[in-house]
Short mmCIF file of C-alpha atoms in Angstrom, two decimals:
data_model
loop_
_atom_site.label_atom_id
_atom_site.label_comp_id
_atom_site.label_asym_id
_atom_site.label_seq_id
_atom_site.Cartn_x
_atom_site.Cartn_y
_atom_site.Cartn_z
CA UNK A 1142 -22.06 8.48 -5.23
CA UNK A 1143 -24.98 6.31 -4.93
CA UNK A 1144 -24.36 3.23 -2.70
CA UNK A 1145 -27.65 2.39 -1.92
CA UNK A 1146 -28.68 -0.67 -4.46
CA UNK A 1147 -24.93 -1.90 -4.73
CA UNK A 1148 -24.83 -5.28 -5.60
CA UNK A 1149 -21.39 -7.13 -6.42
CA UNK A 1150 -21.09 -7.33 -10.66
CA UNK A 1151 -20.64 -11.01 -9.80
CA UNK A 1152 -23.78 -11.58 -7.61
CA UNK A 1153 -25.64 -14.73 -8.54
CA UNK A 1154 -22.68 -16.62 -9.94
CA UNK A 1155 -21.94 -20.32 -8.86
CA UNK A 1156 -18.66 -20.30 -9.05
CA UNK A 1157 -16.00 -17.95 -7.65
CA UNK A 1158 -11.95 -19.14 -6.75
CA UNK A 1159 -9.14 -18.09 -6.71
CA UNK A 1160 -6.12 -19.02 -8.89
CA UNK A 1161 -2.44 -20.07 -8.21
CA UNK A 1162 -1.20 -16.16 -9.10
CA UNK A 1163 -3.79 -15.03 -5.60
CA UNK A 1164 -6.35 -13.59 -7.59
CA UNK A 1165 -10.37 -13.97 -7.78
CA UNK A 1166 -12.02 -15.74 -10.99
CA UNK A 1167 -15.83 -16.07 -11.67
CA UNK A 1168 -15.57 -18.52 -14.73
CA UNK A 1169 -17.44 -21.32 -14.84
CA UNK A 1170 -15.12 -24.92 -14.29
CA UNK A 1171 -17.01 -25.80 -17.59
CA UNK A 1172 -15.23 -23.13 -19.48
CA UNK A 1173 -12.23 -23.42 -21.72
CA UNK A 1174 -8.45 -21.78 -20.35
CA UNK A 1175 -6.18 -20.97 -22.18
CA UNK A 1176 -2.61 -22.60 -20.56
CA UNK A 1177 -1.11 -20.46 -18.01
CA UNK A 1178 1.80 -19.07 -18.04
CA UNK A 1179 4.21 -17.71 -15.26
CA UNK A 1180 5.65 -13.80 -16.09
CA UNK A 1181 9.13 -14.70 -16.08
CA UNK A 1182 7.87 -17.20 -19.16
CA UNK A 1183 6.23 -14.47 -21.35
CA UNK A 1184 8.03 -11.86 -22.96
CA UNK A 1185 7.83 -8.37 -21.36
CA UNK A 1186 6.26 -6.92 -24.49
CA UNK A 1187 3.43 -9.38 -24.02
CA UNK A 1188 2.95 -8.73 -20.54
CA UNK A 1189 2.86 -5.22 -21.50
CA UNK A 1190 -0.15 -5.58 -24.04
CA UNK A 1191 -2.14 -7.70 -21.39
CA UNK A 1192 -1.63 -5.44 -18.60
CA UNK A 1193 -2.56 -2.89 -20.91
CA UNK A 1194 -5.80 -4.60 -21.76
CA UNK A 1195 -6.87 -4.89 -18.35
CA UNK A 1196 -5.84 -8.65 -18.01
CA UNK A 1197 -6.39 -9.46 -14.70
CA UNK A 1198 -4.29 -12.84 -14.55
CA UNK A 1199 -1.27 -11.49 -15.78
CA UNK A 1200 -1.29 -8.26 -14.14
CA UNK A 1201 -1.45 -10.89 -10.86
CA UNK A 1202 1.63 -12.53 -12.07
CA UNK A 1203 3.46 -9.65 -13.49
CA UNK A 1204 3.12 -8.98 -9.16
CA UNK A 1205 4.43 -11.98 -8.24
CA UNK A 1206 7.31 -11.64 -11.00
CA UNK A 1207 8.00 -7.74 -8.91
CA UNK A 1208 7.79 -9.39 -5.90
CA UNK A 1209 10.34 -12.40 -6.56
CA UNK A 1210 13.78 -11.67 -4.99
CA UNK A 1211 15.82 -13.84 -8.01
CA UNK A 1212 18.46 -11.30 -9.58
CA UNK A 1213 16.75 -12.41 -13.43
CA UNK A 1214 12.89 -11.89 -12.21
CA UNK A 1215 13.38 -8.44 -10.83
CA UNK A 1216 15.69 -7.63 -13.59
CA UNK A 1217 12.72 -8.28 -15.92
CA UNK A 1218 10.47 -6.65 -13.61
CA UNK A 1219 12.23 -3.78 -13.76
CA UNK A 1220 11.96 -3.67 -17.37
CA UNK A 1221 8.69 -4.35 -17.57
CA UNK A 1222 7.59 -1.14 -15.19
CA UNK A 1223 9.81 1.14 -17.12
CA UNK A 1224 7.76 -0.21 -20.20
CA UNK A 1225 4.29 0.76 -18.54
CA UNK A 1226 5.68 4.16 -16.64
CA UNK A 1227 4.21 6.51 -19.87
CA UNK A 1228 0.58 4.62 -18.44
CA UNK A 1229 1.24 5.46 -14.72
CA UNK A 1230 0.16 8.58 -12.70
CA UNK A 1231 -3.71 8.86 -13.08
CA UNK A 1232 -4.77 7.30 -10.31
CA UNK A 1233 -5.69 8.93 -6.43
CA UNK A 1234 -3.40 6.95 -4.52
CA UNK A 1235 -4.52 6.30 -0.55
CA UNK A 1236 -2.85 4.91 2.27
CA UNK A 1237 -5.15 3.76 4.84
CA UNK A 1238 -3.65 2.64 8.42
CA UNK A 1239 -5.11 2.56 11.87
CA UNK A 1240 -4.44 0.27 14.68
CA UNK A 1241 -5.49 -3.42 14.85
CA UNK A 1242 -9.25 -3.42 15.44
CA UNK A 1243 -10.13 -0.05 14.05
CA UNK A 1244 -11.84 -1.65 11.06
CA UNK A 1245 -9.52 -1.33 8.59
CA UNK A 1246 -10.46 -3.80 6.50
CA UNK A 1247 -14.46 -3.65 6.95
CA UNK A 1248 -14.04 0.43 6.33
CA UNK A 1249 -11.84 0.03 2.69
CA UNK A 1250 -14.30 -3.16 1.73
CA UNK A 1251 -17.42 -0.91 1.65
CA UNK A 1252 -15.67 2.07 0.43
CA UNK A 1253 -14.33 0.52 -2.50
CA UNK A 1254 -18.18 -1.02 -3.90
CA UNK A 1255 -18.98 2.64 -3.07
CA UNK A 1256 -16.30 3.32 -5.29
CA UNK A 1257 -16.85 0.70 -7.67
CA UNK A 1258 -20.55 1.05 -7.74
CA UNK A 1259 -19.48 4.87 -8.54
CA UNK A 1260 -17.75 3.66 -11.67
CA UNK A 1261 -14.22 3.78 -10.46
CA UNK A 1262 -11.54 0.71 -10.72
CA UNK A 1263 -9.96 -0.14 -7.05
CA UNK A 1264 -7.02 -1.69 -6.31
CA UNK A 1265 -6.48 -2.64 -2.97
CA UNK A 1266 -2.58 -3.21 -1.73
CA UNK A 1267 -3.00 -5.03 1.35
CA UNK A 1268 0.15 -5.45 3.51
CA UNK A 1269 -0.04 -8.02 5.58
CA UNK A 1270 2.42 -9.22 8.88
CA UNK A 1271 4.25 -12.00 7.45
CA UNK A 1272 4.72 -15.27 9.87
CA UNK A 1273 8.33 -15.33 10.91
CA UNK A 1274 8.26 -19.36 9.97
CA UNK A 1275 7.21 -18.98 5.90
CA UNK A 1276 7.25 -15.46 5.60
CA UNK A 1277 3.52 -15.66 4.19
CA UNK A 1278 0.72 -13.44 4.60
CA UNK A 1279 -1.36 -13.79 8.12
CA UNK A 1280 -4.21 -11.96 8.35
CA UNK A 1281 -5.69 -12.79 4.36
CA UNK A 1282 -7.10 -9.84 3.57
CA UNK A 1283 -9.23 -11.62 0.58
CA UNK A 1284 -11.27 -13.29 3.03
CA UNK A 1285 -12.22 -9.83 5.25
CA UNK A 1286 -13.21 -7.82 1.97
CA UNK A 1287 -16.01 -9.91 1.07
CA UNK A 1288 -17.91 -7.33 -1.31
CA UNK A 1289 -14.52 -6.24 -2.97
CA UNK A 1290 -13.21 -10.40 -3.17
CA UNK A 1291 -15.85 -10.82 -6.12
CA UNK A 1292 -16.47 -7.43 -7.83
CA UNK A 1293 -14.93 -7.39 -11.84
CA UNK A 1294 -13.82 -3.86 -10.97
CA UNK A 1295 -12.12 -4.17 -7.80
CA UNK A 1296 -8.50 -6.24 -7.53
CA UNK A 1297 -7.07 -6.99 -3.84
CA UNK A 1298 -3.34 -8.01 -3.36
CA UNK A 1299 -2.05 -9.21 -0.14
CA UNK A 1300 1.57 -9.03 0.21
CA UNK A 1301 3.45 -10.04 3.46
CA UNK A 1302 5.63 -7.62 4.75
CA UNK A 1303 8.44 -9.91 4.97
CA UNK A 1304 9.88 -7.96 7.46
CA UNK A 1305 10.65 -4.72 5.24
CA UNK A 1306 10.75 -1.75 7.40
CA UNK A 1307 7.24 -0.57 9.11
CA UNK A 1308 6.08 -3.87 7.67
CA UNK A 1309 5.12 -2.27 4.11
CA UNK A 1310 5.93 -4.31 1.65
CA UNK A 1311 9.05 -4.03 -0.15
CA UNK A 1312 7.68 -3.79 -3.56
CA UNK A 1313 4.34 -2.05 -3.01
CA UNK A 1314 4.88 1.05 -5.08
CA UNK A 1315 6.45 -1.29 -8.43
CA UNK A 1316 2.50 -2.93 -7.53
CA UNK A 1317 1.22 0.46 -7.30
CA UNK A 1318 2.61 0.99 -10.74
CA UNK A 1319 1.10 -2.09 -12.51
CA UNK A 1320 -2.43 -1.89 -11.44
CA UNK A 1321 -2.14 1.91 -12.28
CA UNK A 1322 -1.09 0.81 -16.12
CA UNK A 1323 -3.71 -2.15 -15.36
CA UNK A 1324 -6.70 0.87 -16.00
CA UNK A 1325 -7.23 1.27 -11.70
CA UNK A 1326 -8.31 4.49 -10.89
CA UNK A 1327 -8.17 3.99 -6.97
CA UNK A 1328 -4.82 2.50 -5.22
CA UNK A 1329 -5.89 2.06 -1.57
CA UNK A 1330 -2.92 0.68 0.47
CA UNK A 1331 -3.40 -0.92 3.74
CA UNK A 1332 -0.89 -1.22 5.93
CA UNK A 1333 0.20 -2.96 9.45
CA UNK A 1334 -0.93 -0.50 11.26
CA UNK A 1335 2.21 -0.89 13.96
CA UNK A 1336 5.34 0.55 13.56
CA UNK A 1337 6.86 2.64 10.95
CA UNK A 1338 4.39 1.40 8.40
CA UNK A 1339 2.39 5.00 8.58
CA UNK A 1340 5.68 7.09 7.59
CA UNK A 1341 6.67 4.66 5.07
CA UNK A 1342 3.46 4.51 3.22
CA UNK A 1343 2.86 8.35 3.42
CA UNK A 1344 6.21 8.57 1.85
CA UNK A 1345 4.14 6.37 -1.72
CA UNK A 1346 1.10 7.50 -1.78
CA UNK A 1347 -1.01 11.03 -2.35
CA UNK A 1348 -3.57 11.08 0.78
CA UNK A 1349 -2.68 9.32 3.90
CA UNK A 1350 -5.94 8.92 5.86
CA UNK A 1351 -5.78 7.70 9.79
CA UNK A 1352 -8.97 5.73 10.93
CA UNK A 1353 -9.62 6.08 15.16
CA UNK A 1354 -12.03 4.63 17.44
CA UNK A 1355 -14.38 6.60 19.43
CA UNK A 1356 -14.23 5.99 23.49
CA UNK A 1357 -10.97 3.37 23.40
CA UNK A 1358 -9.13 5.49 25.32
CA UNK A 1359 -6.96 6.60 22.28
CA UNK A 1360 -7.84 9.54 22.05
CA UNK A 1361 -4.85 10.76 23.72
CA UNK A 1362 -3.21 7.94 23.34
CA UNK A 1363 -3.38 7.76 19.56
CA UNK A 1364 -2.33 11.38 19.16
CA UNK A 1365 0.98 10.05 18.75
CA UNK A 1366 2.79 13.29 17.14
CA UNK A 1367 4.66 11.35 14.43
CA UNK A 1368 1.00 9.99 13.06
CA UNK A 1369 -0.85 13.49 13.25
CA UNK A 1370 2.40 15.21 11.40
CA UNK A 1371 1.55 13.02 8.24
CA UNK A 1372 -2.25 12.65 8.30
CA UNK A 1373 -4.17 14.50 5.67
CA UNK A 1374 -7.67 13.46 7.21
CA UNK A 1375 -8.06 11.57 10.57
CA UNK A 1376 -11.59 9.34 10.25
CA UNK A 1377 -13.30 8.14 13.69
CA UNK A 1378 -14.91 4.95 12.85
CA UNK A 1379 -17.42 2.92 14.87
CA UNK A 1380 -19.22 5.94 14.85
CA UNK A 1381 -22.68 5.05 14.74
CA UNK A 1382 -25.60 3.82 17.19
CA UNK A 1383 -23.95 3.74 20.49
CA UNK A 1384 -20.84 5.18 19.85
CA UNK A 1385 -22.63 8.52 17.92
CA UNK A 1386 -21.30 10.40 21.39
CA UNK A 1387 -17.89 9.23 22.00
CA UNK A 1388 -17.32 9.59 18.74
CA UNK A 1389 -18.18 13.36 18.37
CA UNK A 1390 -15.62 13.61 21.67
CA UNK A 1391 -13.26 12.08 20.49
CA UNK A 1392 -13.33 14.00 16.67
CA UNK A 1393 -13.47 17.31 18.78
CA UNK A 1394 -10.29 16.27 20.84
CA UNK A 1395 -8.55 15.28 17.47
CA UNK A 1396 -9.66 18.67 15.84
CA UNK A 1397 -8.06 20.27 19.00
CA UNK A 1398 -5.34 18.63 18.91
CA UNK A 1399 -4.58 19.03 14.70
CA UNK A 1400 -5.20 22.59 15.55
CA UNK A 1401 -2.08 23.32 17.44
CA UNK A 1402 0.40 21.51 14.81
CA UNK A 1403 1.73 23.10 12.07
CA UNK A 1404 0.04 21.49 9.05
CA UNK A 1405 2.10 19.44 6.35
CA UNK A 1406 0.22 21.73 2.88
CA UNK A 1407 -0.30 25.35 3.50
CA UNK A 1408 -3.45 24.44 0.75
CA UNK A 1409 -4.76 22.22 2.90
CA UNK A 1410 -6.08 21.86 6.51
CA UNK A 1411 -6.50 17.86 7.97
CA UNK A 1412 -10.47 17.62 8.30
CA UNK A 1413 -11.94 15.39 11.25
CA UNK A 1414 -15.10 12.78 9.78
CA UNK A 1415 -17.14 10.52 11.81
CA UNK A 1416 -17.81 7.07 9.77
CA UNK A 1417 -19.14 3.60 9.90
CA UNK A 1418 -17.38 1.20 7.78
CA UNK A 1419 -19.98 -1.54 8.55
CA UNK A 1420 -23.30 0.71 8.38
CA UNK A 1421 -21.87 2.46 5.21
CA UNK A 1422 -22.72 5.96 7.04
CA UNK A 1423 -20.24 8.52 6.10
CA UNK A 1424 -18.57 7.26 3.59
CA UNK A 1425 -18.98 9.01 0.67
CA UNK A 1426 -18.31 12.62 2.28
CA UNK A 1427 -14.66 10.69 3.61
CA UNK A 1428 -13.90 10.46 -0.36
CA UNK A 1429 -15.23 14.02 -1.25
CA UNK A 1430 -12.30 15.04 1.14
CA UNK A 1431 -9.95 12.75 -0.89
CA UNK A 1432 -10.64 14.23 -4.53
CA UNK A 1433 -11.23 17.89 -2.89
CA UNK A 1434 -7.46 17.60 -1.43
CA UNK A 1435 -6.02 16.87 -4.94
CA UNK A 1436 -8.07 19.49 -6.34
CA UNK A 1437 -6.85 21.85 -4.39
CA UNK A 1438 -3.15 20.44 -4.04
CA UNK A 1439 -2.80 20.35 -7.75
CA UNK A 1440 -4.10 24.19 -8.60
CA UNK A 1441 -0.74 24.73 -6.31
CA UNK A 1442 1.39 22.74 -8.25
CA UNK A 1443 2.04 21.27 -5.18
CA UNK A 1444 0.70 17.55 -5.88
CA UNK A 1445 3.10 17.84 -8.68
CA UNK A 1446 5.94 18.24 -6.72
CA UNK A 1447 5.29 16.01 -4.16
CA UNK A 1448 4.90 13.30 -7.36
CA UNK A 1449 8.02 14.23 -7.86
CA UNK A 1450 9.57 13.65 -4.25
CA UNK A 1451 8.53 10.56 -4.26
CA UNK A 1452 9.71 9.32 -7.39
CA UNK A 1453 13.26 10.52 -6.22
CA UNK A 1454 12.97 8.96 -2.83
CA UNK A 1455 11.75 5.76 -4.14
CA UNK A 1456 15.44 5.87 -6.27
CA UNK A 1457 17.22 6.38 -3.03
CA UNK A 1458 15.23 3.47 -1.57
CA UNK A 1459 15.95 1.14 -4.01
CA UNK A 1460 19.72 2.43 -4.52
CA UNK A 1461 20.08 1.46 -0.59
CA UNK A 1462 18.49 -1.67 -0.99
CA UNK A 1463 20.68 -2.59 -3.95
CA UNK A 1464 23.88 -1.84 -2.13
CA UNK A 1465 23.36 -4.44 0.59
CA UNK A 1466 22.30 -6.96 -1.74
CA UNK A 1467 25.73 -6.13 -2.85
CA UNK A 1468 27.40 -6.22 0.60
CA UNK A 1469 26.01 -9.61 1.70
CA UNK A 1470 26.87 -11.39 -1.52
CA UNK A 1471 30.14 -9.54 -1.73
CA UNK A 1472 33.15 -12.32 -1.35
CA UNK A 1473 35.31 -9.92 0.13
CA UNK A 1474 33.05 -8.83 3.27
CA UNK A 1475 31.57 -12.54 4.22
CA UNK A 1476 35.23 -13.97 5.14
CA UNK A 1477 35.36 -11.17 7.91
CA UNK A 1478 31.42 -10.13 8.23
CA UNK A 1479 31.03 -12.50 10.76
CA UNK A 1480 33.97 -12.19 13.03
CA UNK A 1481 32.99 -8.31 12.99
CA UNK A 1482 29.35 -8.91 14.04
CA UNK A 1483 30.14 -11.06 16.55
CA UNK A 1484 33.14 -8.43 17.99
CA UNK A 1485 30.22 -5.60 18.34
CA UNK A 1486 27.98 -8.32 19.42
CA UNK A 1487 30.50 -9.12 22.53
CA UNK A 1488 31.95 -5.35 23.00
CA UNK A 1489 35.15 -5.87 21.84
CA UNK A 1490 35.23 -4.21 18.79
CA UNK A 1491 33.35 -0.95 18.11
CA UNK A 1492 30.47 0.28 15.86
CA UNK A 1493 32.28 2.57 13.80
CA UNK A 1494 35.74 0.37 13.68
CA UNK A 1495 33.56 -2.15 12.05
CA UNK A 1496 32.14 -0.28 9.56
CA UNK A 1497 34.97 1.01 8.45
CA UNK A 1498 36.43 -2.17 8.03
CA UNK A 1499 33.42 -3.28 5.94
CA UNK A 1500 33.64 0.08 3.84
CA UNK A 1501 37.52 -0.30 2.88
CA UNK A 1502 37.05 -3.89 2.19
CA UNK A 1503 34.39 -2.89 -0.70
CA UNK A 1504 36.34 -0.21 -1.57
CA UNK A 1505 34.57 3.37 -0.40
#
């Protein structure tokens, strides 16, 4: 994978924004549009067809359609993802975390033009902390992947976590879905990087990868079991120039460390890399590791099954979710929800009385 000579597809052009729907366009003001239309206006057939065709505006607002929380937008949503499931599944799917600083960002940025300039399509899911006043994205990933923002073959979302648990986003793997039937090869997810975001997005994707810093002191710190347990490759970036010895530490105290847990695939053994996300160094032997692991996880049959898991856990999710958008709009519970709350709140009523008060009132 030659990365080298990589220049943007869009280098040179004058004119680069980005539309209402969130995502990049290089046509000139001068041209002619077509009117736009929103994704709860078009029918989902049509949709379909675009996203089909590679149609880069409508697979952005078939997103924000998924993401919507109106009962009638993520009914059609849903119909519109069982309409492009036969044209899902091709794609390596990659979660990428790491705490704040690692590099995130800079690291997935230059490995998807490597990627790109490799002639793969990337989609980048970038979950962003939402701000507890509009429940927007904070961090705008857009503007810290500045090679991906303006390549024709790379498309980055950022969706705010909106508080979903471990900050992922609560309809990332619906997005995963589109972009998949969109013609993207590569689904890199990003996530938060704090809380429960690592189990939540190894629970969606096929390769989880964990990005370190060398000599930060988190070395032991960072070996946090729960993190280890579900990495399939643990990347020390930062590893260049001054930091070429700290880092070599610190990837022998995470191979020690890997060595004495029991690993996840009994076909495959978490590897240790040293890379530099803003040198480029490293790089392309992190992704070898990626496609070798699906090789050899799919002569098992076990990438299969895991496939598999997922889809039934994502079910179980969205069955969950379902039933307490049915408990908070249910007329029944809200005349005594809030007495209840505030009776555990104060002591005087217990956990479990209140539940069960809640369950007989909906009837189970």
């Amino acid at each position: 994978m030659s990365t080298s000579s990589f220049a943007p597809p869009t280098a040179g052009l004058a004119h680069v924004s980005v539309d209402a729907a969130g995502d990049v366009s290089t046509t000139p003001p001068s041209a002619a549009h077509a009117p736009v239309h929103a994704a709860r206006d078009v029918p989902i057939e049509v949709l379909a067809e675009k996203i089909l065709a590679g149609d880069r505006s409508t697979l952005a607002r078939a997103i924000t359609l998924v993401e919507s929380k109106k009962p009638e937008h993520q009914a059609k949503a849903r119909a519109l993802v069982q309409a492009l499931l036969p044209a899902t599944g091709r794609a390596h799917r990659v979660g990428i975390t790491g705490v704040p600083g690692v590099g995130k960002s800079t690291t997935i940025d230059q490995l998807g033009a490597n990627l790109t300039a490799a002639g793969h399509k990337v989609a980048v899911l970038a979950v962003d902390p939402s701000s507890t006043r509009t429940g927007g994205s904070i961090l705008g990933d857009k503007t810290r992947m500045a090679k991906l923002a303006v390549d024709r073959n790379a498309f980055i979302r950022p969706s705010p976590s909106s508080g979903t648990l471990g900050g992922v986003a609560a309809k990332t793997r619906e997005t995963m879905l589109l972009c998949e039937a969109a013609g993207f090869d590569v689904i890199l997810v990003e996530t938060v990087g704090v809380g429960q975001s690592e189990t939540t997005v190894a629970g969606m994707v096929d390769f989880f990868l964990v990005l370190m810093l060398p000599g930060a002191g988190d070395e032991l710190q960072g070996i946090k079991k729960g993190v280890l347990e579900i990495a399939d490759m643990i990347a020390v970036n930062k590893s260049d120039g001054d930091n070429a010895n700290r880092a070599r530490q610190a990837a022998s105290e995470y191979r020690a460390a890997l060595n004495i847990m029991a690993a996840k695939s009994s076909a495959w053994t978490p590897p240790v890399v040293l890379v530099s996300g803003l040198a480029n160094q490293g790089l392309e032997a992190m992704w070898e590791q990626v496609e070798t692991h699906r090789v050899k996880l799919e002569a098992t049959g076990e990438f299969a099954e895991r496939r598999r898991a997922q889809q039934v856990a994502w079910m179980w999710s969205m069955l969950e979710e379902r039933v307490m958008q049915a408990l908070r709009h249910d007329t029944r519970v809200a005349g005594r929800l809030h007495t209840l709350e505030t009776g555990v709140r104060e002591g005087t009523v217990s956990a479990s009385i209140a539940v069960d008060e809640i369950a007989g009132l909906m009837g189970i």
